[in-house]
RNA sequence: GCCCUCGUGGCGGAAUUGGUAUACGCGCAUGAUUAAGGAUCAUGUACCUUCGGGUGUGUGGGUUCGACUCCCACCGAGGGCACCA
């Protein structure tokens, strides 16, 4: 066989494959399609991470296998290139973000190619390309026309360090997701997308897709559906709507508490109230979210009427009430709510028990007391009856609320898609249909501290004529968040060069939905939810053929440094895939990334483990010197291997598939293997380690690529063994193992076992009570 | 506080889903080869043992002929949500 030289082999085959065009998906091909998708990378200056390689290698295995199984596989890649890191880098180094992006994409492309990933390179996309973001803008306009994109003056999360407004999802524990500095609330006019209008659809859609359980539950929790009751309280001549999940406690209401941001609060002319509002405004998000802190509040001098018993209760203000949920007002039931109880204790408010069953505060369901006509009912029945009562009197009724908030869609930055809206004094907000609205090429793109986008300074770009009335008008200067481009990219792959539509409807019909989508757990409540939202919307307006974009979603675990920390220059624990490829070859890297541990779990990098995989490939290489006769045993093992590897790949269990192949090669070293069966083994390994297998395939005298071969079939009959080791247990403990015929019956086995000397010695003076026989496994004698 | 995932050798981890615990890989030890090191190959590698066997999958119970696997309680780790009324 000669020397195994991965460097030489790998570049040779990468060039050949590119020439052959084996990895191209063919539109409308008669074969069944299979759309395999990996999250496209953000082309950062750090280059490809071994974590990217893990996820991409895994889905490359899947794609290659599906191709060999006769599917027309679409396995595309592209670049999600708008975003802050590029902009920050560009500002620091004085290079235009477009230049930085171009350079980084080149680096990424070369790195991806050096791993031998079987992407369809003809379909590459780049979210910063005007031909691409034209359609991102187009989708925005469709949302705008349907009233799902709107402007609102809202308190947004403002990161003073990045000088950017953040969505709730981008704020982690009150801190900016990117830079970690504390965020503050700041009122600003922002573009919003009404994802809340899709809460129910996003929830319902989860019932028909195959996502890992933890992904599903995380989305369900994030949407946060809760069933309850809306009820109206009167304050003078105004009506205040309150949401509660415990309307059965309505007779226990001893106050009404409003959020400091509540509409009604603005009109209260009271020194104490004004002081309190000022104080809460100054509190940072982090302070306000602190659960340990003591609750504070202020009495408004107003009273509200409880519609059920016409009782007059005081109205308070407190910042433990969330403005953006359930109307920003709560009915105060200290006897049956922990938070209300704390507040009542502090301000000495009345505590009135209306549910019997335990110590106050009692938060479980129970039997109603002190509740007028509803006394004696259990909570559940009471909720039904009171809801009906409210509905009949037109005072409210059952209602559903969601934790999900609308998506803050504006960014005051340069490096993003311009929002294609024109502000006209006469016509108001006008859609600019002349797409793409291109980013002007400028020298200065530093964010301003005023909260305005840097685009605002470019007068010749900002000042335009209104498309409606031709009067002087101004462009919107906010750009879209980095989540915009990735919310629909899977559609563009189906038809990436289309100039007339985001993608041809027939091609979407053919390729969509995505059959298997892999990505990081960190995108579950962001990208995954956003892209489902956009797709369902596009389905509703007839642009895409399916409502749910992804049939199957799985996620990979992170690859950490060998010290168990996140790979980072500051920890000096970064593994550069280029160096690994250079030293060991892409095949070893790919194999190790599949073997290192369960695919969905986080794992630490271990270079010695990688060396083991490299050793294995050398072993495989030299095993091909050992081609000769096969015995029955090794053929049996090979057929079992084909079954096992196929099954494991479909179930994301790449690590055990690799282990099984290693086991097989160990047996091969003890026995020889004939050429036909050695080729079958090679086909299985080829999806993991394409280069070495293609080379060996050629060395065996084959003219065409191994990837034109079909995936080997196993024969169940050949897997079956004639003999097996029967485990003999006494009272569940192993006492012996006997080699017996596979077809042995219970009677025969009993006879055999009871006559064995070893077993006999255990049975002296005892009588078997019961004998359990499991075919091809064991026999257990119970004494 | 709530939800999810998970606790198995010195380490990463297997266990056909209730049927031989520790597959596969790493590491380590001994030996072979070598002037030597590296590389390679071979053998061994959970614990205790009076060599009969006994004990072992975070802890304590339970179900079962049989439990890493199922049930209950607890302890610990990781992730998500979090004053959502």
Coordinates of N, CA, C and O (backbone and C1' of nucleotides) in Angstrom, one line a residue, chain A residues 148 150 154-157 166-171 185 191-199 202 219 221-225 261 285 288-289 320-328 401-409 525-526 529-530 533, chain B residues 81-85:
Chain A
X148 N -47.7 43.7 10.3 CA -47.0 42.9 11.2 C -45.6 43.6 11.5 O -44.9 43.1 12.3
X150 N -44.3 47.3 12.6 CA -44.8 48.6 13.0 C -43.8 49.4 13.8 O -42.8 48.8 14.3
X154 N -40.9 52.7 22.4 CA -40.9 51.7 23.5 C -39.6 51.8 24.3 O -38.6 52.2 23.9
X155 N -39.8 51.3 25.6 CA -38.5 51.2 26.4 C -37.8 50.0 25.9 O -38.2 48.9 26.0
X156 N -36.6 50.3 25.3 CA -35.9 49.1 24.7 C -34.7 48.9 25.6 O -34.3 49.7 26.4
X157 N -34.1 47.7 25.5 CA -32.8 47.4 26.2 C -31.7 48.1 25.4 O -31.5 47.8 24.3
X166 N -31.3 46.3 21.9 CA -31.3 44.9 21.9 C -32.7 44.3 22.1 O -33.5 44.9 22.8
X167 N -33.0 43.2 21.5 CA -34.2 42.5 21.7 C -34.1 41.8 23.1 O -33.0 41.6 23.6
X168 N -35.3 41.5 23.7 CA -35.2 40.8 25.0 C -34.3 39.5 25.0 O -33.7 39.2 25.9
X169 N -34.4 38.9 23.8 CA -33.6 37.6 23.7 C -32.1 37.8 23.7 O -31.4 36.9 23.9
X170 N -31.7 39.1 23.5 CA -30.3 39.4 23.4 C -29.8 39.9 24.7 O -28.6 40.2 24.8
X171 N -30.6 40.0 25.7 CA -30.2 40.5 27.0 C -30.2 39.3 28.0 O -31.2 38.6 28.2
X185 N -32.9 50.6 30.3 CA -34.1 50.8 29.5 C -34.0 52.2 29.0 O -33.6 53.2 29.6
X191 N -38.6 49.8 15.2 CA -39.4 48.9 14.3 C -39.6 47.7 15.1 O -38.6 47.1 15.7
X192 N -40.8 47.2 15.0 CA -41.1 45.9 15.8 C -41.8 45.0 14.8 O -42.5 45.4 13.9
X193 N -41.6 43.7 15.0 CA -42.3 42.7 14.2 C -43.2 41.9 15.2 O -42.9 41.6 16.3
X194 N -44.5 41.8 14.7 CA -45.5 41.3 15.6 C -45.5 39.8 15.6 O -46.4 39.1 15.2
X195 N -44.4 39.2 16.2 CA -44.3 37.7 16.3 C -45.4 37.2 17.3 O -45.8 36.1 17.1
X196 N -45.9 38.1 18.2 CA -46.9 37.6 19.1 C -48.2 37.2 18.4 O -48.9 36.4 18.9
X197 N -48.4 37.8 17.2 CA -49.6 37.4 16.5 C -49.5 36.0 16.0 O -50.5 35.4 15.6
X198 N -48.3 35.4 16.0 CA -48.1 34.1 15.6 C -47.8 33.1 16.7 O -47.5 32.0 16.5
X199 N -48.0 33.6 17.9 CA -47.7 32.7 19.1 C -48.5 31.4 19.0 O -47.8 30.3 19.2
X202 N -47.1 29.2 16.2 CA -45.8 28.7 16.5 C -45.8 27.5 17.5 O -45.0 26.6 17.4
X219 N -38.8 25.9 23.4 CA -39.7 26.9 22.6 C -41.0 27.1 23.3 O -41.6 28.2 23.3
X221 N -41.8 26.8 26.4 CA -41.6 27.7 27.6 C -41.4 29.1 27.2 O -41.8 30.0 27.9
X222 N -40.7 29.3 26.1 CA -40.4 30.7 25.7 C -41.6 31.4 25.2 O -41.9 32.6 25.5
X223 N -42.5 30.7 24.5 CA -43.8 31.2 24.1 C -44.6 31.5 25.3 O -45.4 32.5 25.4
X224 N -44.6 30.6 26.2 CA -45.2 30.8 27.6 C -46.7 31.0 27.5 O -47.2 32.0 28.0
X225 N -47.4 30.1 27.0 CA -48.9 30.2 26.9 C -49.4 30.0 28.3 O -49.1 29.1 29.0
X261 N -45.1 51.9 34.6 CA -45.3 52.3 33.3 C -46.7 52.4 32.8 O -47.0 52.7 31.7
X285 N -31.9 47.5 34.7 CA -32.6 46.3 34.4 C -32.2 45.2 35.5 O -33.0 44.5 36.0
X288 N -33.7 45.7 38.8 CA -35.2 45.5 38.9 C -35.5 44.0 38.8 O -36.5 43.6 39.3
X289 N -34.7 43.3 38.1 CA -34.9 41.8 38.0 C -34.5 41.0 39.2 O -34.8 39.9 39.3
X320 N -42.8 45.5 40.9 CA -42.7 44.0 40.7 C -43.8 43.6 39.6 O -43.8 42.5 39.2
X321 N -44.6 44.5 39.2 CA -45.6 44.3 38.2 C -45.0 44.6 36.8 O -44.4 45.7 36.7
X322 N -45.1 43.7 35.9 CA -44.4 43.8 34.6 C -45.4 44.6 33.7 O -46.5 44.2 33.5
X323 N -44.8 45.7 33.1 CA -45.7 46.5 32.3 C -46.2 45.8 31.0 O -47.3 46.0 30.6
X324 N -45.3 45.0 30.5 CA -45.6 44.4 29.1 C -46.4 43.1 29.2 O -46.6 42.5 28.2
X325 N -46.9 42.7 30.3 CA -47.6 41.5 30.4 C -49.0 41.7 31.0 O -49.1 42.4 32.1
X326 N -50.0 41.1 30.4 CA -51.4 41.1 31.0 C -51.9 42.5 31.3 O -52.6 42.7 32.3
X327 N -51.5 43.5 30.5 CA -52.0 44.9 30.7 C -51.3 45.7 31.8 O -51.6 46.8 32.0
X328 N -50.3 45.1 32.4 CA -49.5 45.8 33.4 C -50.2 46.1 34.7 O -49.8 47.1 35.4
X401 N -52.8 34.3 27.6 CA -51.7 35.3 27.5 C -50.4 34.5 27.2 O -50.3 33.4 27.4
X402 N -49.5 35.2 26.6 CA -48.2 34.6 26.2 C -47.1 35.4 26.8 O -47.2 36.7 26.8
X403 N -46.0 34.8 27.1 CA -44.8 35.5 27.6 C -44.0 36.1 26.4 O -43.3 37.0 26.6
X404 N -44.2 35.5 25.3 CA -43.6 36.0 24.1 C -43.8 37.5 23.8 O -44.9 37.9 24.0
X405 N -42.8 38.2 23.5 CA -42.9 39.6 23.2 C -42.7 39.9 21.7 O -42.0 39.1 21.0
X406 N -43.1 41.0 21.2 CA -42.8 41.4 19.9 C -41.3 41.5 19.7 O -40.6 41.9 20.6
X407 N -40.9 41.3 18.5 CA -39.5 41.3 18.1 C -39.0 42.7 17.8 O -39.4 43.3 16.8
X408 N -38.0 43.2 18.6 CA -37.4 44.5 18.3 C -36.5 44.4 17.1 O -35.5 43.7 17.1
X409 N -36.9 45.0 16.0 CA -36.3 44.8 14.7 C -35.4 45.9 14.2 O -34.8 45.8 13.1
X525 N -34.4 29.7 20.8 CA -35.4 30.7 21.0 C -35.2 32.0 20.2 O -36.0 32.9 20.3
X526 N -34.1 32.0 19.4 CA -33.9 33.1 18.5 C -34.1 32.7 17.1 O -35.2 32.7 16.6
X529 N -36.9 30.1 16.2 CA -38.2 30.7 16.3 C -38.5 31.7 15.3 O -39.6 31.7 14.7
X530 N -37.6 32.6 15.1 CA -37.7 33.7 14.1 C -38.0 33.1 12.7 O -38.8 33.6 12.0
X533 N -41.3 31.7 12.3 CA -42.3 32.8 12.2 C -42.3 33.3 10.8 O -43.4 33.4 10.1
Chain B
rC81 P -32.8 31.8 28.6 O5' -34.1 31.8 29.5 C5' -35.4 31.5 28.8 C4' -36.5 31.4 29.8 C3' -36.6 32.5 30.9 O3' -37.3 33.6 30.3 C1' -36.7 30.4 32.0
rA82 P -36.7 35.0 30.8 O5' -37.0 35.1 32.3 C5' -38.4 35.2 32.7 C4' -38.6 34.8 34.2 C3' -38.1 35.7 35.2 O3' -39.0 36.8 35.3 C1' -37.5 33.6 35.9
rC83 P -38.6 38.0 36.3 O5' -39.8 38.0 37.4 C5' -39.8 36.9 38.3 C4' -41.1 37.1 39.2 C3' -42.3 37.7 38.5 O3' -43.5 37.1 39.0 C1' -41.6 39.0 40.3
rC84 P -44.0 35.7 38.3 O5' -44.6 36.2 36.9 C5' -45.9 36.8 36.9 C4' -46.5 36.5 35.6 C3' -46.5 35.1 35.1 O3' -47.7 34.8 34.5 C1' -45.4 36.4 33.5
rA85 P -48.5 33.5 34.9 O5' -49.3 34.0 36.2 C5' -50.4 34.8 36.1 C4' -50.7 35.4 37.4 C3' -51.9 36.4 37.4 O3' -53.1 35.7 37.5 C1' -50.0 37.3 38.5

